[in-house]
Tab-separated table of N, CA and C in Angstrom:
chain	number	residue	atom	x	y	z
B	1	MET	N	4.589	-9.487	14.756
B	1	MET	CA	4.182	-9.843	13.780
B	1	MET	C	2.954	-11.261	14.259
B	2	ASP	N	3.608	-11.868	15.975
B	2	ASP	CA	2.751	-12.821	16.009
B	2	ASP	C	1.215	-12.265	16.664
B	3	ALA	N	1.565	-11.533	17.578
B	3	ALA	CA	0.636	-10.803	17.545
B	3	ALA	C	-0.646	-10.416	16.744
B	4	LEU	N	0.001	-10.357	15.564
B	4	LEU	CA	-0.868	-9.911	14.144
B	4	LEU	C	-1.591	-10.924	13.554
B	5	LEU	N	-0.208	-12.073	13.613
B	5	LEU	CA	-0.916	-12.500	12.967
B	5	LEU	C	-1.739	-13.765	13.699
B	6	ALA	N	-2.186	-13.839	14.914
B	6	ALA	CA	-2.912	-14.381	15.860
B	6	ALA	C	-4.132	-14.245	15.871
B	7	SER	N	-4.544	-13.292	14.921
B	7	SER	CA	-5.960	-13.057	14.364
B	7	SER	C	-6.325	-13.942	13.529
B	8	GLU	N	-7.449	-14.238	13.410
B	8	GLU	CA	-7.916	-15.831	12.856
B	8	GLU	C	-8.084	-14.471	10.974
B	9	THR	N	-8.697	-13.650	11.073
B	9	THR	CA	-8.800	-12.727	9.301
B	9	THR	C	-7.617	-12.374	8.670
B	10	LEU	N	-6.890	-12.516	10.176
B	10	LEU	CA	-5.112	-11.398	9.656
B	10	LEU	C	-4.518	-13.197	8.509
B	11	SER	N	-4.219	-14.059	9.554
B	11	SER	CA	-3.583	-14.993	9.455
B	11	SER	C	-3.894	-16.000	7.982
B	12	ALA	N	-5.495	-16.176	8.311
B	12	ALA	CA	-6.140	-16.805	6.538
B	12	ALA	C	-5.489	-15.845	5.736
B	13	ARG	N	-5.085	-14.604	5.706
B	13	ARG	CA	-5.343	-13.436	4.681
B	13	ARG	C	-3.632	-13.149	4.575
B	14	SER	N	-2.850	-13.784	5.333
B	14	SER	CA	-1.180	-13.116	5.530
B	14	SER	C	-0.482	-14.112	5.167
B	15	TRP	N	0.803	-13.439	3.936
B	15	TRP	CA	2.203	-14.186	4.278
B	15	TRP	C	3.401	-13.308	4.087
B	16	LEU	N	3.971	-14.264	4.726
B	16	LEU	CA	5.621	-13.802	4.581
B	16	LEU	C	6.250	-14.377	3.341
B	17	PHE	N	6.678	-13.152	2.790
B	17	PHE	CA	7.574	-13.674	1.377
B	17	PHE	C	9.485	-13.326	2.108
B	18	PRO	N	10.442	-14.347	1.110
B	18	PRO	CA	11.451	-13.782	1.210
B	18	PRO	C	11.725	-12.677	0.020
B	19	PHE	N	12.921	-12.273	0.120
B	19	PHE	CA	12.966	-11.190	-0.453
B	19	PHE	C	12.638	-11.053	-2.199
B	20	ILE	N	11.856	-10.301	-2.783
B	20	ILE	CA	11.636	-10.213	-4.008
B	20	ILE	C	12.560	-8.738	-4.610
B	21	ALA	N	13.301	-9.555	-5.888
B	21	ALA	CA	14.018	-8.506	-6.845
B	21	ALA	C	13.254	-7.455	-6.829
B	22	PRO	N	14.635	-6.368	-6.940
B	22	PRO	CA	13.237	-5.196	-7.264
B	22	PRO	C	12.629	-4.721	-8.727
B	23	TRP	N	13.407	-5.437	-9.796
B	23	TRP	CA	12.385	-5.702	-11.311
B	23	TRP	C	11.291	-6.245	-10.859
B	24	ARG	N	10.983	-7.176	-9.723
B	24	ARG	CA	9.946	-7.765	-10.057
B	24	ARG	C	8.667	-7.159	-8.962
B	25	VAL	N	9.160	-6.009	-8.556
B	25	VAL	CA	8.358	-5.621	-7.114
B	25	VAL	C	6.872	-4.841	-7.655
B	26	PRO	N	6.624	-4.697	-8.853
B	26	PRO	CA	5.645	-3.790	-9.658
B	26	PRO	C	4.525	-4.744	-9.808
B	27	ALA	N	4.958	-6.120	-10.255
B	27	ALA	CA	4.044	-7.377	-10.831
B	27	ALA	C	4.012	-7.730	-9.800
B	28	PHE	N	4.535	-7.630	-8.372
B	28	PHE	CA	3.718	-8.270	-7.438
B	28	PHE	C	2.943	-7.620	-6.708
B	29	ILE	N	3.196	-6.329	-6.159
B	29	ILE	CA	2.512	-5.396	-5.778
B	29	ILE	C	1.285	-5.937	-6.231
B	30	ALA	N	1.229	-5.453	-8.072
B	30	ALA	CA	-0.334	-5.717	-8.819
B	30	ALA	C	-1.224	-6.712	-9.030
B	31	THR	N	-0.641	-8.140	-7.575
B	31	THR	CA	-0.951	-9.087	-7.682
B	31	THR	C	-2.169	-8.828	-6.076
B	32	CYS	N	-1.687	-7.584	-5.444
B	32	CYS	CA	-2.199	-7.800	-4.689
B	32	CYS	C	-3.753	-6.522	-4.248
B	33	ASP	N	-4.071	-6.941	-3.097
B	33	ASP	CA	-4.998	-6.112	-2.842
B	33	ASP	C	-5.011	-4.933	-2.101
B	34	ALA	N	-4.369	-4.743	-1.496
B	34	ALA	CA	-3.395	-4.005	-0.289
B	34	ALA	C	-2.481	-4.657	0.217
B	35	ILE	N	-1.411	-3.065	0.064
B	35	ILE	CA	0.151	-3.446	0.554
B	35	ILE	C	0.577	-1.946	1.838
B	36	ALA	N	1.043	-3.192	3.000
B	36	ALA	CA	1.486	-2.085	3.956
B	36	ALA	C	3.133	-1.777	3.930
B	37	PHE	N	3.088	-0.672	4.107
B	37	PHE	CA	4.438	-0.402	4.357
B	37	PHE	C	4.166	0.563	5.311
B	38	LEU	N	5.181	-0.722	6.170
B	38	LEU	CA	5.289	0.567	7.640
B	38	LEU	C	6.368	1.249	8.196
B	39	GLU	N	6.689	1.344	7.765
B	39	GLU	CA	8.860	2.120	8.124
B	39	GLU	C	8.167	3.240	9.606
B	40	ARG	N	9.121	3.215	9.991
B	40	ARG	CA	8.639	4.206	11.256
B	40	ARG	C	9.948	4.195	12.188
B	41	ASP	N	10.191	5.561	12.279
B	41	ASP	CA	12.111	5.787	13.343
B	41	ASP	C	13.012	5.737	12.742
B	42	PHE	N	12.561	6.160	11.046
B	42	PHE	CA	13.417	5.613	10.483
B	42	PHE	C	14.810	6.946	10.906
B	43	PRO	N	15.781	7.055	11.303
B	43	PRO	CA	17.196	7.556	11.556
B	43	PRO	C	17.081	9.250	10.396
B	44	VAL	N	17.151	9.301	9.055
B	44	VAL	CA	17.698	9.965	8.531
B	44	VAL	C	16.589	10.999	8.484
B	45	ALA	N	16.102	12.151	9.221
B	45	ALA	CA	15.354	12.407	8.310
B	45	ALA	C	14.654	13.018	6.841
B	46	ILE	N	15.675	13.379	6.201
B	46	ILE	CA	15.231	13.558	4.655
B	46	ILE	C	14.805	12.846	3.881
B	47	HIS	N	14.477	11.430	4.939
B	47	HIS	CA	13.900	10.114	3.796
B	47	HIS	C	12.928	10.370	3.311
B	48	MET	N	13.085	9.844	1.962
B	48	MET	CA	11.268	10.016	1.248
B	48	MET	C	11.070	8.944	0.545
B	49	PRO	N	10.825	7.516	1.189
B	49	PRO	CA	10.651	6.785	0.651
B	49	PRO	C	9.395	6.433	-0.271
B	50	THR	N	9.581	5.843	-1.708
B	50	THR	CA	8.270	5.712	-2.810
B	50	THR	C	7.335	4.988	-2.844
B	51	VAL	N	8.105	4.052	-1.787
B	51	VAL	CA	7.229	2.622	-1.567
B	51	VAL	C	5.676	3.384	-2.274
B	52	PRO	N	5.196	4.189	-1.769
B	52	PRO	CA	4.008	4.030	-1.029
B	52	PRO	C	2.820	4.845	-2.606
B	53	ARG	N	4.330	5.602	-3.445
B	53	ARG	CA	3.839	6.268	-5.055
B	53	ARG	C	4.004	5.259	-6.004
B	54	GLU	N	4.433	4.210	-5.713
B	54	GLU	CA	4.869	2.711	-6.415
B	54	GLU	C	3.026	2.221	-6.318
B	55	VAL	N	2.845	1.723	-4.692
B	55	VAL	CA	2.145	0.846	-4.827
B	55	VAL	C	0.565	2.127	-5.350
B	56	LEU	N	0.365	2.938	-4.870
B	56	LEU	CA	-1.130	3.929	-5.393
B	56	LEU	C	-0.631	4.037	-6.492
B	57	SER	N	0.034	3.699	-7.576
B	57	SER	CA	0.270	3.983	-8.661
B	57	SER	C	-0.498	3.111	-9.422
B	58	ILE	N	0.288	1.465	-8.981
B	58	ILE	CA	-0.257	0.385	-9.526
B	58	ILE	C	-1.009	-0.090	-9.174
B	59	GLY	N	-1.935	0.363	-8.237
B	59	GLY	CA	-3.726	0.089	-7.803
B	59	GLY	C	-4.182	-0.792	-6.405
B	60	ALA	N	-3.118	-1.067	-6.125
B	60	ALA	CA	-3.540	-1.423	-4.461
B	60	ALA	C	-3.788	-0.591	-3.525
B	61	ALA	N	-4.317	-1.028	-3.143
B	61	ALA	CA	-4.562	-0.048	-1.595
B	61	ALA	C	-3.614	0.233	-0.475
B	62	LEU	N	-3.011	1.222	-0.202
B	62	LEU	CA	-1.903	1.176	0.430
B	62	LEU	C	-2.168	1.372	2.146
B	63	ILE	N	-1.669	0.823	3.106
B	63	ILE	CA	-1.949	1.046	4.716
B	63	ILE	C	-0.648	1.548	4.872
B	64	CYS	N	-0.282	2.467	5.062
B	64	CYS	CA	1.008	2.927	5.794
B	64	CYS	C	1.153	3.543	6.768
B	65	SER	N	2.229	3.737	7.668
B	65	SER	CA	2.480	4.506	8.909
B	65	SER	C	1.878	5.983	8.689
B	66	GLY	N	1.662	6.374	10.338
B	66	GLY	CA	1.596	7.885	9.315
B	66	GLY	C	3.131	8.853	9.627
B	67	GLU	N	3.674	8.147	9.918
B	67	GLU	CA	4.994	9.024	9.840
B	67	GLU	C	5.678	9.465	7.694
B	68	ILE	N	5.405	7.732	7.283
B	68	ILE	CA	5.911	7.622	6.357
B	68	ILE	C	4.340	8.569	5.092
B	69	ALA	N	3.087	8.350	6.041
B	69	ALA	CA	2.314	9.598	4.855
B	69	ALA	C	2.781	10.777	5.008
B	70	GLY	N	3.297	11.245	6.015
B	70	GLY	CA	3.380	12.583	6.452
B	70	GLY	C	4.860	13.154	5.774
B	71	LYS	N	5.525	12.325	5.022
B	71	LYS	CA	6.652	12.047	4.075
B	71	LYS	C	6.788	12.669	2.630
B	72	GLN	N	5.219	12.279	2.128
B	72	GLN	CA	5.171	12.237	1.032
B	72	GLN	C	4.650	13.961	0.302
B	73	SER	N	5.377	14.020	-1.091
B	73	SER	CA	5.232	15.123	-1.259
B	73	SER	C	3.857	15.321	-1.432
B	74	PHE	N	2.476	14.239	-1.633
B	74	PHE	CA	0.811	14.823	-2.296
B	74	PHE	C	0.566	14.320	-0.312
B	75	ARG	N	0.919	14.692	0.483
B	75	ARG	CA	0.811	14.158	2.201
B	75	ARG	C	-0.987	14.984	2.259
B	76	THR	N	-0.557	16.275	2.143
B	76	THR	CA	-2.094	17.011	1.581
B	76	THR	C	-3.572	16.731	0.731
B	77	LYS	N	-2.912	15.710	0.114
B	77	LYS	CA	-4.044	14.914	-1.098
B	77	LYS	C	-4.535	13.565	0.138
B	78	LEU	N	-3.198	13.052	0.729
B	78	LEU	CA	-3.764	11.991	1.521
B	78	LEU	C	-5.033	11.940	2.452
B	79	SER	N	-5.829	11.413	1.963
B	79	SER	CA	-7.252	11.461	3.284
B	79	SER	C	-7.137	9.157	4.068
B	80	ASP	N	-7.310	9.835	4.822
B	80	ASP	CA	-7.568	8.008	5.312
B	80	ASP	C	-8.690	7.716	5.647
B	81	ARG	N	-8.568	5.712	4.967
B	81	ARG	CA	-9.693	5.659	4.365
B	81	ARG	C	-10.682	6.432	3.253
B	82	LYS	N	-9.803	6.606	2.470
B	82	LYS	CA	-10.679	7.533	1.204
B	82	LYS	C	-9.964	6.940	-0.595
B	83	ASN	N	-8.025	7.217	0.285
B	83	ASN	CA	-7.499	6.748	-0.819
B	83	ASN	C	-6.345	5.958	-0.584
B	84	PHE	N	-6.372	6.156	0.955
B	84	PHE	CA	-5.167	5.690	1.636
B	84	PHE	C	-5.471	4.805	3.231
B	85	ILE	N	-4.965	4.153	3.045
B	85	ILE	CA	-5.619	3.607	5.225
B	85	ILE	C	-3.904	3.939	6.253
B	86	ASP	N	-4.475	4.544	6.874
B	86	ASP	CA	-3.586	5.452	7.947
B	86	ASP	C	-3.445	3.932	9.060
B	87	ALA	N	-2.078	3.156	8.906
B	87	ALA	CA	-1.934	2.849	9.752
B	87	ALA	C	-1.548	3.303	11.159
B	88	GLY	N	-1.348	4.565	11.206
B	88	GLY	CA	-0.568	5.266	12.649
B	88	GLY	C	0.659	5.244	12.932
B	89	ASP	N	0.960	5.057	14.270
B	89	ASP	CA	2.099	4.237	14.397
B	89	ASP	C	2.415	2.816	14.937
B	90	PRO	N	2.577	2.240	14.070
B	90	PRO	CA	2.734	0.444	13.636
B	90	PRO	C	3.323	-0.045	14.914
B	91	LYS	N	3.737	0.527	16.072
B	91	LYS	CA	4.245	0.254	17.391
B	91	LYS	C	3.420	-0.145	17.957
B	92	ASN	N	2.021	0.377	17.465
B	92	ASN	CA	0.632	0.410	18.602
B	92	ASN	C	-0.106	-0.924	17.866
B	93	VAL	N	0.013	-2.139	18.089
B	93	VAL	CA	-0.518	-3.255	17.730
B	93	VAL	C	-2.039	-3.212	17.685
B	94	GLU	N	-2.573	-2.762	18.424
B	94	GLU	CA	-4.267	-2.562	17.987
B	94	GLU	C	-4.685	-1.807	16.916
B	95	ALA	N	-3.955	-0.815	17.195
B	95	ALA	CA	-4.348	0.065	16.413
B	95	ALA	C	-3.863	-0.491	14.927
B	96	LEU	N	-2.480	-0.878	14.657
B	96	LEU	CA	-2.595	-1.286	13.335
B	96	LEU	C	-3.327	-2.148	12.651
B	97	SER	N	-4.211	-3.233	13.863
B	97	SER	CA	-4.158	-4.339	13.410
B	97	SER	C	-6.154	-3.975	13.837
B	98	ASN	N	-6.342	-2.644	13.970
B	98	ASN	CA	-7.807	-2.433	13.074
B	98	ASN	C	-7.667	-1.906	11.757
B	99	ALA	N	-6.723	-1.092	11.153
B	99	ALA	CA	-6.632	-0.671	10.136
B	99	ALA	C	-6.856	-1.715	9.112
B	100	ILE	N	-5.453	-2.918	9.393
B	100	ILE	CA	-5.189	-3.877	8.454
B	100	ILE	C	-6.581	-4.619	9.116
B	101	ASP	N	-7.397	-4.733	10.059
B	101	ASP	CA	-9.069	-5.388	9.658
B	101	ASP	C	-9.526	-4.546	8.832
B	102	PHE	N	-9.989	-3.052	9.052
B	102	PHE	CA	-10.524	-2.552	8.186
B	102	PHE	C	-10.331	-2.529	6.707
B	103	ALA	N	-9.350	-2.382	6.372
B	103	ALA	CA	-8.538	-3.239	5.406
B	103	ALA	C	-9.504	-4.493	4.025
B	104	LEU	N	-9.438	-5.586	5.237
B	104	LEU	CA	-10.067	-6.973	5.052
B	104	LEU	C	-11.166	-7.482	4.563
B	105	SER	N	-11.886	-6.668	5.931
B	105	SER	CA	-12.932	-6.673	6.047
B	105	SER	C	-14.364	-6.301	5.035
B	106	ASP	N	-13.636	-6.081	3.776
B	106	ASP	CA	-14.882	-5.343	2.736
B	106	ASP	C	-14.092	-5.301	1.272
B	107	ARG	N	-14.076	-6.031	0.128
B	107	ARG	CA	-13.323	-6.161	-0.089
B	107	ARG	C	-13.582	-5.202	-1.721
B	108	ALA	N	-14.784	-5.118	-1.617
B	108	ALA	CA	-15.163	-3.835	-2.374
B	108	ALA	C	-15.385	-2.417	-1.987
B	109	ARG	N	-14.936	-1.841	-0.470
B	109	ARG	CA	-14.488	-0.418	-0.065
B	109	ARG	C	-13.058	-0.591	-0.487
B	110	LEU	N	-11.855	-2.239	-0.302
B	110	LEU	CA	-10.937	-1.259	-0.029
B	110	LEU	C	-10.288	-1.320	-2.163
B	111	ARG	N	-11.531	-1.736	-3.170
B	111	ARG	CA	-10.981	-1.673	-4.232
B	111	ARG	C	-11.353	-0.091	-4.911
B	112	ASP	N	-12.167	0.721	-3.892
B	112	ASP	CA	-12.415	1.828	-4.342
B	112	ASP	C	-11.154	3.058	-3.430
B	113	ILE	N	-10.963	2.544	-2.747
B	113	ILE	CA	-9.788	2.740	-1.476
B	113	ILE	C	-8.678	2.640	-2.764
B	114	ALA	N	-8.658	1.580	-3.441
B	114	ALA	CA	-7.180	1.283	-4.128
B	114	ALA	C	-7.052	2.038	-5.651
B	115	SER	N	-8.857	2.270	-5.741
B	115	SER	CA	-8.613	3.198	-7.394
B	115	SER	C	-8.553	4.339	-6.708
B	116	ALA	N	-9.430	5.141	-5.321
B	116	ALA	CA	-9.286	6.742	-5.075
B	116	ALA	C	-7.699	7.414	-5.327
B	117	GLY	N	-6.451	6.276	-4.343
B	117	GLY	CA	-5.446	6.109	-4.365
B	117	GLY	C	-4.842	6.057	-5.875
B	118	GLN	N	-5.228	5.602	-6.194
B	118	GLN	CA	-4.290	5.183	-8.388
B	118	GLN	C	-5.048	6.588	-8.378
B	119	GLN	N	-6.065	6.728	-9.038
B	119	GLN	CA	-6.399	7.988	-9.327
B	119	GLN	C	-5.649	9.476	-9.452
B	120	LEU	N	-5.637	9.504	-7.371
B	120	LEU	CA	-4.752	10.752	-6.974
B	120	LEU	C	-3.397	10.838	-7.514
B	121	MET	N	-2.327	9.846	-7.597
B	121	MET	CA	-1.601	9.562	-8.498
B	121	MET	C	-1.072	9.866	-9.885
B	122	SER	N	-2.059	9.454	-10.773
B	122	SER	CA	-2.299	10.387	-11.755
B	122	SER	C	-2.565	11.843	-11.452
B	123	ALA	N	-2.767	12.283	-10.729
B	123	ALA	CA	-2.354	14.120	-10.576
B	123	ALA	C	-0.482	14.450	-10.400
B	124	TYR	N	-0.031	13.205	-10.283
B	124	TYR	CA	1.377	13.768	-9.483
B	124	TYR	C	2.727	12.511	-11.124
B	125	PRO	N	2.412	12.598	-12.140
B	125	PRO	CA	3.043	11.971	-12.917
B	125	PRO	C	4.286	11.263	-12.567
B	126	GLU	N	5.411	12.379	-11.913
B	126	GLU	CA	7.000	12.018	-11.327
B	126	GLU	C	6.616	10.962	-10.685
B	127	ALA	N	5.135	10.359	-9.949
B	127	ALA	CA	5.620	9.180	-8.819
B	127	ALA	C	4.899	8.215	-9.746
B	128	VAL	N	4.527	7.616	-11.057
B	128	VAL	CA	3.876	7.385	-12.051
B	128	VAL	C	5.231	6.072	-11.833
B	129	PRO	N	5.129	5.240	-12.028
B	129	PRO	CA	6.664	4.033	-11.260
B	129	PRO	C	6.930	3.353	-13.420
B	130	SER	N	7.853	3.214	-13.646
B	130	SER	CA	8.469	3.144	-14.879
B	130	SER	C	7.171	1.916	-15.591
B	131	GLN	N	7.724	2.012	-16.679
B	131	GLN	CA	6.016	0.965	-17.514
B	131	GLN	C	6.552	-0.676	-17.533
B	132	ASP	N	6.341	-1.367	-16.465
B	132	ASP	CA	6.612	-2.995	-16.020
B	132	ASP	C	5.906	-3.822	-17.554
B	133	PRO	N	6.747	-4.345	-18.305
B	133	PRO	CA	6.061	-5.340	-18.939
B	133	PRO	C	4.668	-6.256	-18.364
B	134	ILE	N	5.226	-6.713	-17.060
B	134	ILE	CA	4.273	-7.505	-16.540
B	134	ILE	C	3.443	-6.622	-16.234
B	135	ILE	N	3.370	-5.092	-15.995
B	135	ILE	CA	1.827	-4.720	-15.484
B	135	ILE	C	1.379	-4.575	-16.711
B	136	LEU	N	2.027	-3.543	-17.933
B	136	LEU	CA	0.948	-3.652	-19.370
B	136	LEU	C	0.265	-5.015	-19.627
B	137	ALA	N	1.353	-6.114	-19.362
B	137	ALA	CA	0.359	-7.204	-20.186
B	137	ALA	C	-0.927	-7.638	-19.249
B	138	LEU	N	-0.641	-7.511	-17.760
B	138	LEU	CA	-1.947	-7.705	-17.253
B	138	LEU	C	-3.179	-6.976	-17.454
B	139	ARG	N	-2.250	-5.206	-17.613
B	139	ARG	CA	-3.103	-4.780	-17.891
B	139	ARG	C	-4.509	-5.082	-19.412
B	140	GLU	N	-3.236	-5.285	-20.494
B	140	GLU	CA	-4.210	-5.579	-21.083
B	140	GLU	C	-4.787	-6.610	-21.353
B	141	ARG	N	-5.171	-7.965	-20.527
B	141	ARG	CA	-6.169	-8.819	-20.752
B	141	ARG	C	-6.702	-8.199	-19.452
B	142	GLY	N	-6.814	-7.215	-19.370
B	142	GLY	CA	-8.153	-7.029	-18.522
B	142	GLY	C	-7.437	-7.392	-16.747
B	143	PHE	N	-6.419	-7.231	-16.349
B	143	PHE	CA	-6.801	-8.335	-14.314
B	143	PHE	C	-6.073	-6.970	-14.163
B	144	LEU	N	-6.154	-5.452	-14.799
B	144	LEU	CA	-5.718	-4.610	-13.802
B	144	LEU	C	-6.581	-3.451	-14.135
B	145	ALA	N	-6.507	-2.051	-13.788
B	145	ALA	CA	-7.105	-1.351	-14.241
B	145	ALA	C	-6.184	0.015	-14.868
């Protein structure tokens, strides 16, 4: 983490948060331009995390490890730098830094990637998280697509 935060671009736009209650996670995701989900080397082969689906469904750009991207039911539809950003192996700090730098260097492009990811999830209704009242209120007020 220290190596990533040493970058001026990253340190100016990165925060570390304490535990967030699960029922507050969708509202938190909705406030973010991008979410990095970098789980890797998980010891249970059948583990299929749902965080990527939640991030994409809510409309934030997803930066995730190649391992996690490969575990998604919609993995064949994921396209690096089109509807998500593939960080590869997050143990490779240079590659991870490049992926995050790519995400942060052009906000309009990042919004396009997030929008394409959200559109992808509309084809997978089982992947859409429950309708959080905070998300609905933000959408009604035009803060979210």
